[in-house]
XYZ file of C-alpha atoms in Angstrom:
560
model
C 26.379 -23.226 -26.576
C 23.209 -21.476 -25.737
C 22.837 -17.968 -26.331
C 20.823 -15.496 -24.410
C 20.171 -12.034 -24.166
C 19.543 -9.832 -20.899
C 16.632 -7.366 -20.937
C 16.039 -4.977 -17.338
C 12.944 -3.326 -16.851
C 13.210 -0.282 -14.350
C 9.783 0.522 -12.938
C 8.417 2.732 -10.371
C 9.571 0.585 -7.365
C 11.999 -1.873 -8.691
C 13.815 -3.658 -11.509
C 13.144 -6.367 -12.735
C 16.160 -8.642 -14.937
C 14.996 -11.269 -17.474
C 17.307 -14.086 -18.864
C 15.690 -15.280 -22.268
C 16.840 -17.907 -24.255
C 17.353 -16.154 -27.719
C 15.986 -19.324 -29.463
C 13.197 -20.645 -27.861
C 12.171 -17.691 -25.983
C 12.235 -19.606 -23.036
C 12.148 -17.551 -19.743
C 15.428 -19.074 -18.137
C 16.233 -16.613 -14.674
C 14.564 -13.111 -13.217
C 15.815 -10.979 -10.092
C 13.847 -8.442 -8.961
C 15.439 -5.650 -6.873
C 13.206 -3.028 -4.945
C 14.881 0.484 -4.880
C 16.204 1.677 -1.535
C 14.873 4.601 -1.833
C 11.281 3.839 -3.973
C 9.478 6.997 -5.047
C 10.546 9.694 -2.794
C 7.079 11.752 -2.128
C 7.764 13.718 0.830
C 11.340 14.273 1.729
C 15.245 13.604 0.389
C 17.329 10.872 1.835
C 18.431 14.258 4.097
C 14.820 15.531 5.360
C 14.608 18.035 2.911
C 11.016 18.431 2.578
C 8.965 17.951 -0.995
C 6.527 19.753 -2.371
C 2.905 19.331 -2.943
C 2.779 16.702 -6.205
C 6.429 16.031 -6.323
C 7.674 12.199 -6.647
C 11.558 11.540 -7.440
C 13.772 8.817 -7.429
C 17.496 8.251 -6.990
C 19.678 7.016 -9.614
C 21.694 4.920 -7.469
C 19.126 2.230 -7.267
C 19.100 1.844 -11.202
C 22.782 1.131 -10.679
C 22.138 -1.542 -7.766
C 19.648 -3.003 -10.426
C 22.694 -3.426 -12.811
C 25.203 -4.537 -10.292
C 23.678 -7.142 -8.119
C 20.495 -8.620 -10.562
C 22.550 -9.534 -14.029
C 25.016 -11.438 -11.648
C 21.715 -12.900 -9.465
C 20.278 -14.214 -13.202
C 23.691 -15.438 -14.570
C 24.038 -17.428 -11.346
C 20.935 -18.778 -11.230
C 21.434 -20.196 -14.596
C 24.463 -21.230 -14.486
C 25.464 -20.336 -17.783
C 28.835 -18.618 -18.924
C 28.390 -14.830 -19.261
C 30.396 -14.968 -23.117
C 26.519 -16.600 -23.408
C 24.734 -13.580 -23.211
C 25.175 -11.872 -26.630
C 23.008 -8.801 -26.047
C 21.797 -6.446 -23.323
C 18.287 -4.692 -23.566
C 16.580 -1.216 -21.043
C 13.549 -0.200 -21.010
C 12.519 2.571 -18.357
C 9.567 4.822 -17.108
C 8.919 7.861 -19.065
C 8.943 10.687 -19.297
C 11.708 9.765 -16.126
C 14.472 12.206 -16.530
C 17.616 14.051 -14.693
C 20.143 17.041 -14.906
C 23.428 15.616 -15.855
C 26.961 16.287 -15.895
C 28.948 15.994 -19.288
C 30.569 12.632 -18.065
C 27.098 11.230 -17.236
C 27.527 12.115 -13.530
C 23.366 13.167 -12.272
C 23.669 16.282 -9.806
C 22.325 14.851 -7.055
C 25.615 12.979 -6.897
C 27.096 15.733 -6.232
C 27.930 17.132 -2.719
C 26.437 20.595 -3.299
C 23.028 19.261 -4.577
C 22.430 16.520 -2.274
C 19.884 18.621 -0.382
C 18.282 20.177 -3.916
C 15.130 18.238 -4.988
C 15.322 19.634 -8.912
C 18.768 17.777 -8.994
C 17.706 14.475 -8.305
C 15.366 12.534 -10.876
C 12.112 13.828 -11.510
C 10.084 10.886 -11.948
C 7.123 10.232 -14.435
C 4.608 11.133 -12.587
C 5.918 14.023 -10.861
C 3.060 16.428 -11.621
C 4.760 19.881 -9.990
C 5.236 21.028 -12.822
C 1.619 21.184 -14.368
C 1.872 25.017 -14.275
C 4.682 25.594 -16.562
C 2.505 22.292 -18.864
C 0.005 24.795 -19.341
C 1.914 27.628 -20.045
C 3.745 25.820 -22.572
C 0.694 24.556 -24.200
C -1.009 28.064 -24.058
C 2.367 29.470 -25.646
C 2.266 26.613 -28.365
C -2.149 27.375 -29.190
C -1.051 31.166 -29.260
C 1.536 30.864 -31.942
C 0.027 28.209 -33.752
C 2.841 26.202 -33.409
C 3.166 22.953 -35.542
C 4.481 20.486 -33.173
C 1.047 21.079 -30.587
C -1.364 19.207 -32.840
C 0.914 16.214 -32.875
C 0.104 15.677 -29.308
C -3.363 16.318 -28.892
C -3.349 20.141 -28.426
C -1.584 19.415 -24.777
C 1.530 19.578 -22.993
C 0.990 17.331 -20.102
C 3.584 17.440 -16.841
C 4.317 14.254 -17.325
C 6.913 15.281 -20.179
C 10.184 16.560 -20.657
C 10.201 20.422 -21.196
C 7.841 21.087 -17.983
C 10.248 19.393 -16.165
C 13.476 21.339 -17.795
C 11.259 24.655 -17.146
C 10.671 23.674 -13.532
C 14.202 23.518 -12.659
C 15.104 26.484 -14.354
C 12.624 28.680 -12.583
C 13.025 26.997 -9.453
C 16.346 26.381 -9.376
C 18.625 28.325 -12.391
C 22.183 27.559 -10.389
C 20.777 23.915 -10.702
C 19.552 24.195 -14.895
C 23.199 26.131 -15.332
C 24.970 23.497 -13.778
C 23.682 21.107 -15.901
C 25.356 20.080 -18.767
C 22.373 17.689 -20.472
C 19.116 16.893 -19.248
C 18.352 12.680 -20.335
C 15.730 9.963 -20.273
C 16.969 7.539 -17.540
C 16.754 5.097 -20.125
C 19.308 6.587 -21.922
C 21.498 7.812 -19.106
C 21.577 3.938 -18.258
C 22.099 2.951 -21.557
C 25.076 5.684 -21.552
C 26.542 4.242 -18.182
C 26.647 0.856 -20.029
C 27.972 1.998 -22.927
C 29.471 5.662 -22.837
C 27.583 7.195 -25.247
C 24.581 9.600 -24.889
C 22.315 8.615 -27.408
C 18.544 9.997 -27.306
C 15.970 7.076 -28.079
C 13.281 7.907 -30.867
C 11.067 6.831 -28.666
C 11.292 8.930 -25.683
C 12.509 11.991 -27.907
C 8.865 11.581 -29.987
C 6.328 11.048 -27.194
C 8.021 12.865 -24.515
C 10.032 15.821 -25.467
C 8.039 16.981 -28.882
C 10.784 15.772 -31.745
C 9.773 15.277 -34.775
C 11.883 13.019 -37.165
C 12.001 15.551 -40.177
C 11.421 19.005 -38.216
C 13.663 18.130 -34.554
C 12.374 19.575 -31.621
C 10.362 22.528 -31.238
C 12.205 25.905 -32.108
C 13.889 28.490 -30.443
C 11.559 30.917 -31.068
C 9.260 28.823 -29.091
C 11.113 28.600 -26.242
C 12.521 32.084 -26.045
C 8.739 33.158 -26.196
C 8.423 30.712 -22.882
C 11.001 32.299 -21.236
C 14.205 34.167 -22.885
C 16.689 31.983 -20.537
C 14.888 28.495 -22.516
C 15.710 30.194 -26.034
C 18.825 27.246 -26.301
C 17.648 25.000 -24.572
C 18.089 22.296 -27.107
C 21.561 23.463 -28.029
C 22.671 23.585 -24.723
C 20.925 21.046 -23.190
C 19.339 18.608 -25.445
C 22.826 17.452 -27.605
C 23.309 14.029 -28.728
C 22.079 12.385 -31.791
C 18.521 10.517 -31.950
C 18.570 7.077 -32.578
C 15.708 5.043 -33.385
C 14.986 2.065 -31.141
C 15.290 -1.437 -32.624
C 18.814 -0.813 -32.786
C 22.544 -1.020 -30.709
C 23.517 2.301 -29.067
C 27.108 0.450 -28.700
C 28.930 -1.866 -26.293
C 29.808 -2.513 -22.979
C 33.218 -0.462 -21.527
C 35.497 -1.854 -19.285
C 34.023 0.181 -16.417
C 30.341 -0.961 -17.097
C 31.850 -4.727 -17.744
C 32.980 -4.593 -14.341
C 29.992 -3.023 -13.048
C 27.757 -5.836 -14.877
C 29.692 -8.717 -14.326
C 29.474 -9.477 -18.345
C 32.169 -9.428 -20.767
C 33.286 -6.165 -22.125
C 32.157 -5.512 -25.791
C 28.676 -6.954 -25.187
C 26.090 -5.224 -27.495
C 23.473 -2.661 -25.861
C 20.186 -1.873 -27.888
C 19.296 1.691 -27.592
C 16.976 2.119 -24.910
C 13.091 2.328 -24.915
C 9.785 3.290 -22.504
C 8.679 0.097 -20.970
C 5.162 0.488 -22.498
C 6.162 1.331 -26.059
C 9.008 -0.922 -26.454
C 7.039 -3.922 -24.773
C 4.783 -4.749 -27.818
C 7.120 -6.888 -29.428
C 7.333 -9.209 -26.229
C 2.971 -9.578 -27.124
C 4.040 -10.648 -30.798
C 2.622 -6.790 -31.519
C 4.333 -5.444 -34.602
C 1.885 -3.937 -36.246
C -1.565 -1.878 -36.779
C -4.801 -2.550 -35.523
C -3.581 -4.644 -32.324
C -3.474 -2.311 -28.894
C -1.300 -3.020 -26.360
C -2.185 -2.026 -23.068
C 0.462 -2.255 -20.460
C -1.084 -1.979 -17.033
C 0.361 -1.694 -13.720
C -0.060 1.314 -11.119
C -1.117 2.970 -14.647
C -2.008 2.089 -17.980
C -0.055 3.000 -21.252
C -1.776 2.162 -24.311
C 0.351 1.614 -27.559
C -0.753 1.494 -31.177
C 0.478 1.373 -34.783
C -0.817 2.811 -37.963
C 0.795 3.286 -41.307
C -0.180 6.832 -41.397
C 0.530 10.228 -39.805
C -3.033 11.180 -38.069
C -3.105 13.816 -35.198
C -5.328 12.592 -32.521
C -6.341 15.340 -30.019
C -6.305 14.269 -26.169
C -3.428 11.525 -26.860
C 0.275 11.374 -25.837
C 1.425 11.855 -28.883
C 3.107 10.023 -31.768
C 6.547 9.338 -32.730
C 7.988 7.856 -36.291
C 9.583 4.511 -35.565
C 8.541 5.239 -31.428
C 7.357 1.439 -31.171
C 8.439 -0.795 -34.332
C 10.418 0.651 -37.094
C 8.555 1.581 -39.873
C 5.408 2.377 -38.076
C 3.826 5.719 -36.710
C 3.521 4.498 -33.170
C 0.794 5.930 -31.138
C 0.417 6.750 -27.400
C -2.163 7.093 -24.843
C -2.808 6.159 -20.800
C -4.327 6.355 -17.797
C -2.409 7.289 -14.835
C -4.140 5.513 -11.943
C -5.110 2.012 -12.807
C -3.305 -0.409 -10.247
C -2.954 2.670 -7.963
C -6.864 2.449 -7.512
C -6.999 -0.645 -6.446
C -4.070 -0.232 -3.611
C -5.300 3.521 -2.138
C -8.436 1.548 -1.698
C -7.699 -1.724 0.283
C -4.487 0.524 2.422
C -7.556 2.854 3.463
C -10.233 1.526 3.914
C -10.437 -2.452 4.116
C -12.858 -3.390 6.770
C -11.093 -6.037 9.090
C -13.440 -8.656 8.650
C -12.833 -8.791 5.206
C -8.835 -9.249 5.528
C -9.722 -12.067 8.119
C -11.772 -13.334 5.702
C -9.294 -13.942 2.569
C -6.866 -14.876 4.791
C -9.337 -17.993 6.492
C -9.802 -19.034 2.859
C -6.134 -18.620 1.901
C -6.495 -16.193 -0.881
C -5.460 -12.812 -1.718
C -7.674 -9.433 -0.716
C -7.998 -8.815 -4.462
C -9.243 -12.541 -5.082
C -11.389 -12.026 -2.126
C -12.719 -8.769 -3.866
C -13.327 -10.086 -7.147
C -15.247 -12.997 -5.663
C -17.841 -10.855 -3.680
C -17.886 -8.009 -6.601
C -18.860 -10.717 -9.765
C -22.063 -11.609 -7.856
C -23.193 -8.111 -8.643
C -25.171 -7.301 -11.890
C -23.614 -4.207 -14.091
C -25.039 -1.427 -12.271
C -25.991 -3.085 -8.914
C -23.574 -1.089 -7.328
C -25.668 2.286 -8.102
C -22.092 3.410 -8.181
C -20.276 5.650 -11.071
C -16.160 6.921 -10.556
C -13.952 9.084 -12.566
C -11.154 7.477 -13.166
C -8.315 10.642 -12.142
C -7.088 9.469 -8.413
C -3.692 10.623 -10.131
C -4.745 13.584 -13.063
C -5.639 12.519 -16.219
C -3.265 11.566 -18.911
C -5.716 10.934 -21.553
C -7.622 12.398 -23.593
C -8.241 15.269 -21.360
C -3.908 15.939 -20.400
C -5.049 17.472 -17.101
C -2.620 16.288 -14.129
C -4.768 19.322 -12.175
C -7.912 16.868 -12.227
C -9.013 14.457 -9.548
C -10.981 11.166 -8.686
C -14.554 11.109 -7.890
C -17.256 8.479 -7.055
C -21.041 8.800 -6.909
C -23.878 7.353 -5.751
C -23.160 6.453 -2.575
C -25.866 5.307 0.347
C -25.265 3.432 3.593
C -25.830 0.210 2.032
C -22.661 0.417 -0.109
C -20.003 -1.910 0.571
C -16.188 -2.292 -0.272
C -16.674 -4.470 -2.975
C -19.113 -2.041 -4.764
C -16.459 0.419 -4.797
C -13.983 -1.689 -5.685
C -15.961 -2.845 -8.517
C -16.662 0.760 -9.669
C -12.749 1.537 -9.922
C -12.300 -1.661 -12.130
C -15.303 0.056 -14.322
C -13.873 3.687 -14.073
C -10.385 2.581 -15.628
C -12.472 0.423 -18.514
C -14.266 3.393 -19.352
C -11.394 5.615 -19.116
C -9.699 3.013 -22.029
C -13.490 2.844 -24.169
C -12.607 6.617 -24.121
C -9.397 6.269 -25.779
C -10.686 3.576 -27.942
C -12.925 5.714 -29.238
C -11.244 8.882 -29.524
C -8.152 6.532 -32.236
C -11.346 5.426 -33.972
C -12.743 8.670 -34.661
C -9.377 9.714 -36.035
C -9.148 6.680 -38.596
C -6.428 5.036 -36.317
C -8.284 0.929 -36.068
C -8.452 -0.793 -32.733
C -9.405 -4.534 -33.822
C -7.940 -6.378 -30.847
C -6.738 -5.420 -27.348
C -3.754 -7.240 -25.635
C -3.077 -6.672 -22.055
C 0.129 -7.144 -20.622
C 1.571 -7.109 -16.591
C 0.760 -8.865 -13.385
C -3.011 -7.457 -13.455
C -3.771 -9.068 -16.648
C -2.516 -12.344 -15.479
C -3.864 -12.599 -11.850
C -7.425 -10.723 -12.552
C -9.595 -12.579 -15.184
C -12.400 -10.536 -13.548
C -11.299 -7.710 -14.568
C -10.259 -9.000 -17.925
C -13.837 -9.439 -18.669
C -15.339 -6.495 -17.600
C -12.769 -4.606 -20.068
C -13.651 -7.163 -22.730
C -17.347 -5.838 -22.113
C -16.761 -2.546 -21.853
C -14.910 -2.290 -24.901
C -16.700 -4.485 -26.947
C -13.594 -6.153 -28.222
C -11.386 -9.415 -27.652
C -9.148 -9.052 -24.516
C -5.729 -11.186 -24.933
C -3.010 -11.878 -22.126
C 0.608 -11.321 -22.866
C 2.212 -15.070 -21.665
C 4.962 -13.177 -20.513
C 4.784 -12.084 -16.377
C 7.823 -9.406 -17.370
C 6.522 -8.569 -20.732
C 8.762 -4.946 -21.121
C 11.734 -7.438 -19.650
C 10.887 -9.872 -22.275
C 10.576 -7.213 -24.474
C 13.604 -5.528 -23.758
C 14.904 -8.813 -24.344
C 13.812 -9.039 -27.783
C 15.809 -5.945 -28.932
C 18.963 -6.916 -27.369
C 18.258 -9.777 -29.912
C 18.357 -7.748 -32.643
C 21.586 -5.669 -30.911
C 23.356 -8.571 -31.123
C 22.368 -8.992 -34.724
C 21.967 -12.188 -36.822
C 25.728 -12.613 -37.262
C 26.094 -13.050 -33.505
C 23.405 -15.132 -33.005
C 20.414 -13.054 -32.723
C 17.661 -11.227 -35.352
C 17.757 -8.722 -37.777
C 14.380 -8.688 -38.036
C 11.939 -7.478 -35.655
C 9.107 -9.575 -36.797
C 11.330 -12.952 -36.403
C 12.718 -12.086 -33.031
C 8.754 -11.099 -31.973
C 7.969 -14.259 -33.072
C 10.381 -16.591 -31.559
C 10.954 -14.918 -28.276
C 7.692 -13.406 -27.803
C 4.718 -14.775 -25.590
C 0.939 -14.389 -25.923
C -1.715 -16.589 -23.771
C -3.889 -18.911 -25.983
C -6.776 -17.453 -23.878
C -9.120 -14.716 -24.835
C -12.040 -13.054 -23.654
C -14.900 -12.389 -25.603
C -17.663 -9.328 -24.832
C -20.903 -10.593 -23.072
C -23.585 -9.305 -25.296
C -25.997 -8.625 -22.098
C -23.086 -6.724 -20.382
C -22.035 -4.563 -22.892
C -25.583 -3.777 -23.491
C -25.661 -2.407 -20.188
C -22.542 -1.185 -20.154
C -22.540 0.873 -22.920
C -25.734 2.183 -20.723
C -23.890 3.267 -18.253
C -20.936 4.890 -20.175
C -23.246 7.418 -21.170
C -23.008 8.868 -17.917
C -19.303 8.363 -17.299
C -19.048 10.429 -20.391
C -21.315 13.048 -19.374
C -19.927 13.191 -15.842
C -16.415 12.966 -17.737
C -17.079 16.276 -19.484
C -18.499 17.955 -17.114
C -15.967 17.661 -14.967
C -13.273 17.795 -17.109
C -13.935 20.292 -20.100
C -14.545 23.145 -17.763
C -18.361 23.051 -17.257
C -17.093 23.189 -13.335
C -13.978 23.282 -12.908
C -14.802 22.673 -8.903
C -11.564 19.616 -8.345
C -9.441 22.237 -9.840
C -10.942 24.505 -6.992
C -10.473 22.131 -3.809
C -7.231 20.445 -5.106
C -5.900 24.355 -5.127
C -7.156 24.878 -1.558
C -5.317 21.855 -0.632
C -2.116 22.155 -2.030
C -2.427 26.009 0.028
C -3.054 24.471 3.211
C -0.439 21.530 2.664
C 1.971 24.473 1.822
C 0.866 26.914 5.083
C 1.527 23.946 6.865
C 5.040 23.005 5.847
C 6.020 26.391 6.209
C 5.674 26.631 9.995
């Protein structure tokens, strides 16, 4: 018989279940489930009203995901389920939620159902950019170790701002809680019944260090004296590295699943850093950029180099036996959609729809007749904060240059630009630091559908562009290492490199820099960059002014 392995990728809308021959690779069934409840932005299921910069999720959907798309794939097959040997997750990060001991989240329970720090604070909730920059202030102040391994910044986006929200906002909530856990691995521990903390989400996203742990008590009394055990209290469970099984499948998660009880579960990984292997990425000087709403950009080096501006770094984060390295920008897709929801001129949807193609199509078509720089147009890339290199969730977009002969496309064109600068930006910043970028590999739907685009990074960055084959690369991915759960014995891999190899997909095609273009690109990045810092490093600190005056009268007006 066959054998295949089952690898679910839970984004920021849906999940998305991949079927994959464990010999051939071969893509064999996928079932994509949107979440009832999406990204919750305003209000709770209830009405309870959100805050300015909140964005949450409920955990029910990730169970829906398990329930109803591993029984959609296995039917669509038609395969026996004793032919699916291994089972791999990969999640958004950092993703997290307050927990019970048993692995029950809060807002489960009656008495939280109306309390927004009890439900899952998603990863880019950014309300909680104040206690960020305490924390990183705190960490500067006492010099503390762990700070330089992440650029100098705490960003929002992680773990502890998050813990330190609900505590301050909510302490009935934080004492209530018995663990707080990656959703990764509070899926993983719903399959399998064991909390087990990933090395990859513990490294990049809650500041553990495989020889010196997490950040000490000292630290956190000095934060505030009710965080000085936190990680005692809160934070138990042993770190595994990913690349291995976290266990098997109970009887209660066998009936959820549909498979047989017993089946092997790889310990669970983000959906950017655990998706290189599904590129045939196991090693240094090849970047993977995963790119979607945002972009995550993953890299490998032998070495231990502190980068400043990046996410961080984390000892077998990506592929064991590698320093894996993190960086991203948090409004890439995003762009792209604020744009054509706001302000699409009619004529232009009637348009693309008379020739049968999509608006984006329609957009590239109209925006490639234009010469780099035509557009007299220049945009910051920061619709959603910055994640790198400045770590500054308080930040905002901007375009200049406008005049009443702009059009659509021009701005539409400038986005594109903004996020390839944003990326020559972290290129650069891993070069400085000795950390080689040789070759860039792009994986997700973007990639695929958008050669456009493709090309314009390729000229940006002044390096080879390649296409991950795969449509659900962190599926296929996750994929992979339920491979190497399963083990060789049981009809997978041992090795990471094999499995990469045999299930993993890469595009033949590349795309090579335009000389002429990146000539006049490189032009124009000199003033992204100086618009960049000026904005950014605190010559004016003016979006930090009117994004403060907003959240104010967004607050004055909830409160009547």
């Amino acid at each position: 018989m066959k054998k295949y392995t089952i690898g679910i990728d839970f984004g920021t809308l849906s999940g998305r279940c991949l079927l994959t021959d464990v010999e051939t690779g071969e893509e064999t069934a996928t079932s994509v489930l949107e979440y009832k409840y999406k990204v919750m932005s305003e209000t709770l299921p209830d009405g309870t009203r959100l805050g300015v910069d909140w964005h949450l999720q409920y955990p029910g959907d990730y169970l829906d995901v398990l329930r109803i798309t591993i029984r959609d794939v296995i039917k669509q097959a038609g395969i026996r389920t004793e032919q699916v040997i291994g089972i791999g997750i990969d999640t958004t990060g950092c993703t997290m939620l307050p927990i019970k001991k048993d692995g029950t989240p809060l807002c489960f329970l009656e008495k939280w159902k109306g309390s927004p720090n009890a439900y899952v604070k998603l990863w880019k909730h950014h309300a909680a950019q104040p206690y960020a920059d305490k924390m990183t202030e705190a960490a500067l102040a006492r010099n503390e170790k762990f700070i330089q391994r992440y650029g100098g910044k705490i960003s929002s986006e992680w773990m502890f701002p998050k813990v330190w929200q609900v505590l301050d906002e909510s302490p009935e909530i934080y004492k209530d809680t018995d663990a707080f856990l990656e959703v990764t691995d509070w899926i993983v521990m719903q399959l399998t019944g064991k909390l087990i903390r990933n090395s990859c989400a513990a490294g990049a996203k809650a500041c553990w260090h495989k020889q010196d742990g997490y950040p000490s008590s000292d630290y956190f009394k000095a934060l505030d004296p009710r965080l000085e055990h936190v990680i005692e209290e809160k934070f138990w469970g042993p770190v595994q590295s990913i690349g291995t099984r976290a266990g098997v499948l109970t009887k209660t998660s066998a009936e959820l699943t549909g498979l047989p009880e017993g089946t092997p579960v790889a310990v669970g990984h983000f959906d950017a850093h655990g998706a290189t292997v599904g590129a045939k990425v196991t090693g240094p000087g090849r970047m993977l950029i995963m790119m979607g709403t945002s972009s995550c950009h993953e890299l490998m080096c032998t070495e231990e180099k502190m980068v400043p501006g990046i996410c961080g770094y984390v000892e077998d984060g990506i592929v064991p036996g590698y320093f894996g390295y993190e960086a991203g920008q948090s409004c890439v897709g995003d762009h792209f959609a604020w744009l054509t929801e706001n302000f699409l001129p009619a004529s232009y949807e009637k348009a693309a729809n008379e020739q049968g193609i999509h608006i984006y199509e329609y957009l590239n078509k109209l925006a490639a007749k234009k010469k780099v720089g035509e557009t007299g147009l220049l945009a910051l890339d920061w619709w959603n904060g910055n994640r790198s290199v400045l770590v500054d969730g308080s930040l905002s977009g901007m375009m200049l240059g406008f005049t009443l002969n702009t059009r659509i496309e021009d701005m539409y064109r400038t986005l594109i630009e903004a996020t390839a600068f944003g990326t020559k930006k972290i290129i650069e910043t891993f070069v400085e630091y000795e950390i080689p970028v040789d070759e860039i590999i792009v994986a997700g739907g973007i990639a695929q559908k958008n050669p456009f685009m493709m090309q314009i990074y390729a000229d940006v960055t002044g390096r080879p562009i390649r296409i991950a084959g795969s449509r659900q690369n962190a599926a296929l991915s996750s994929c992979i290492w339920g491979a190497l759960a399963a083990g060789k014995e049981s009809g997978g891999y041992d090795s990471v490199d094999e499995a990469a190899e045999r299930m993993g997909n890469l595009q033949d095609k590349t795309y090579f820099p335009n000389a002429e273009n990146k000539k006049e690109y490189d032009r124009l990045y000199r003033e992204y960059e100086l618009v960049h810092d000026y904005f950014g490093r605190g010559q004016n600190d003016v979006m930090k002014r009117l994004k403060k005056r907003m959240n104010q009268c967004i607050r004055e007006t909830e409160e009547k």
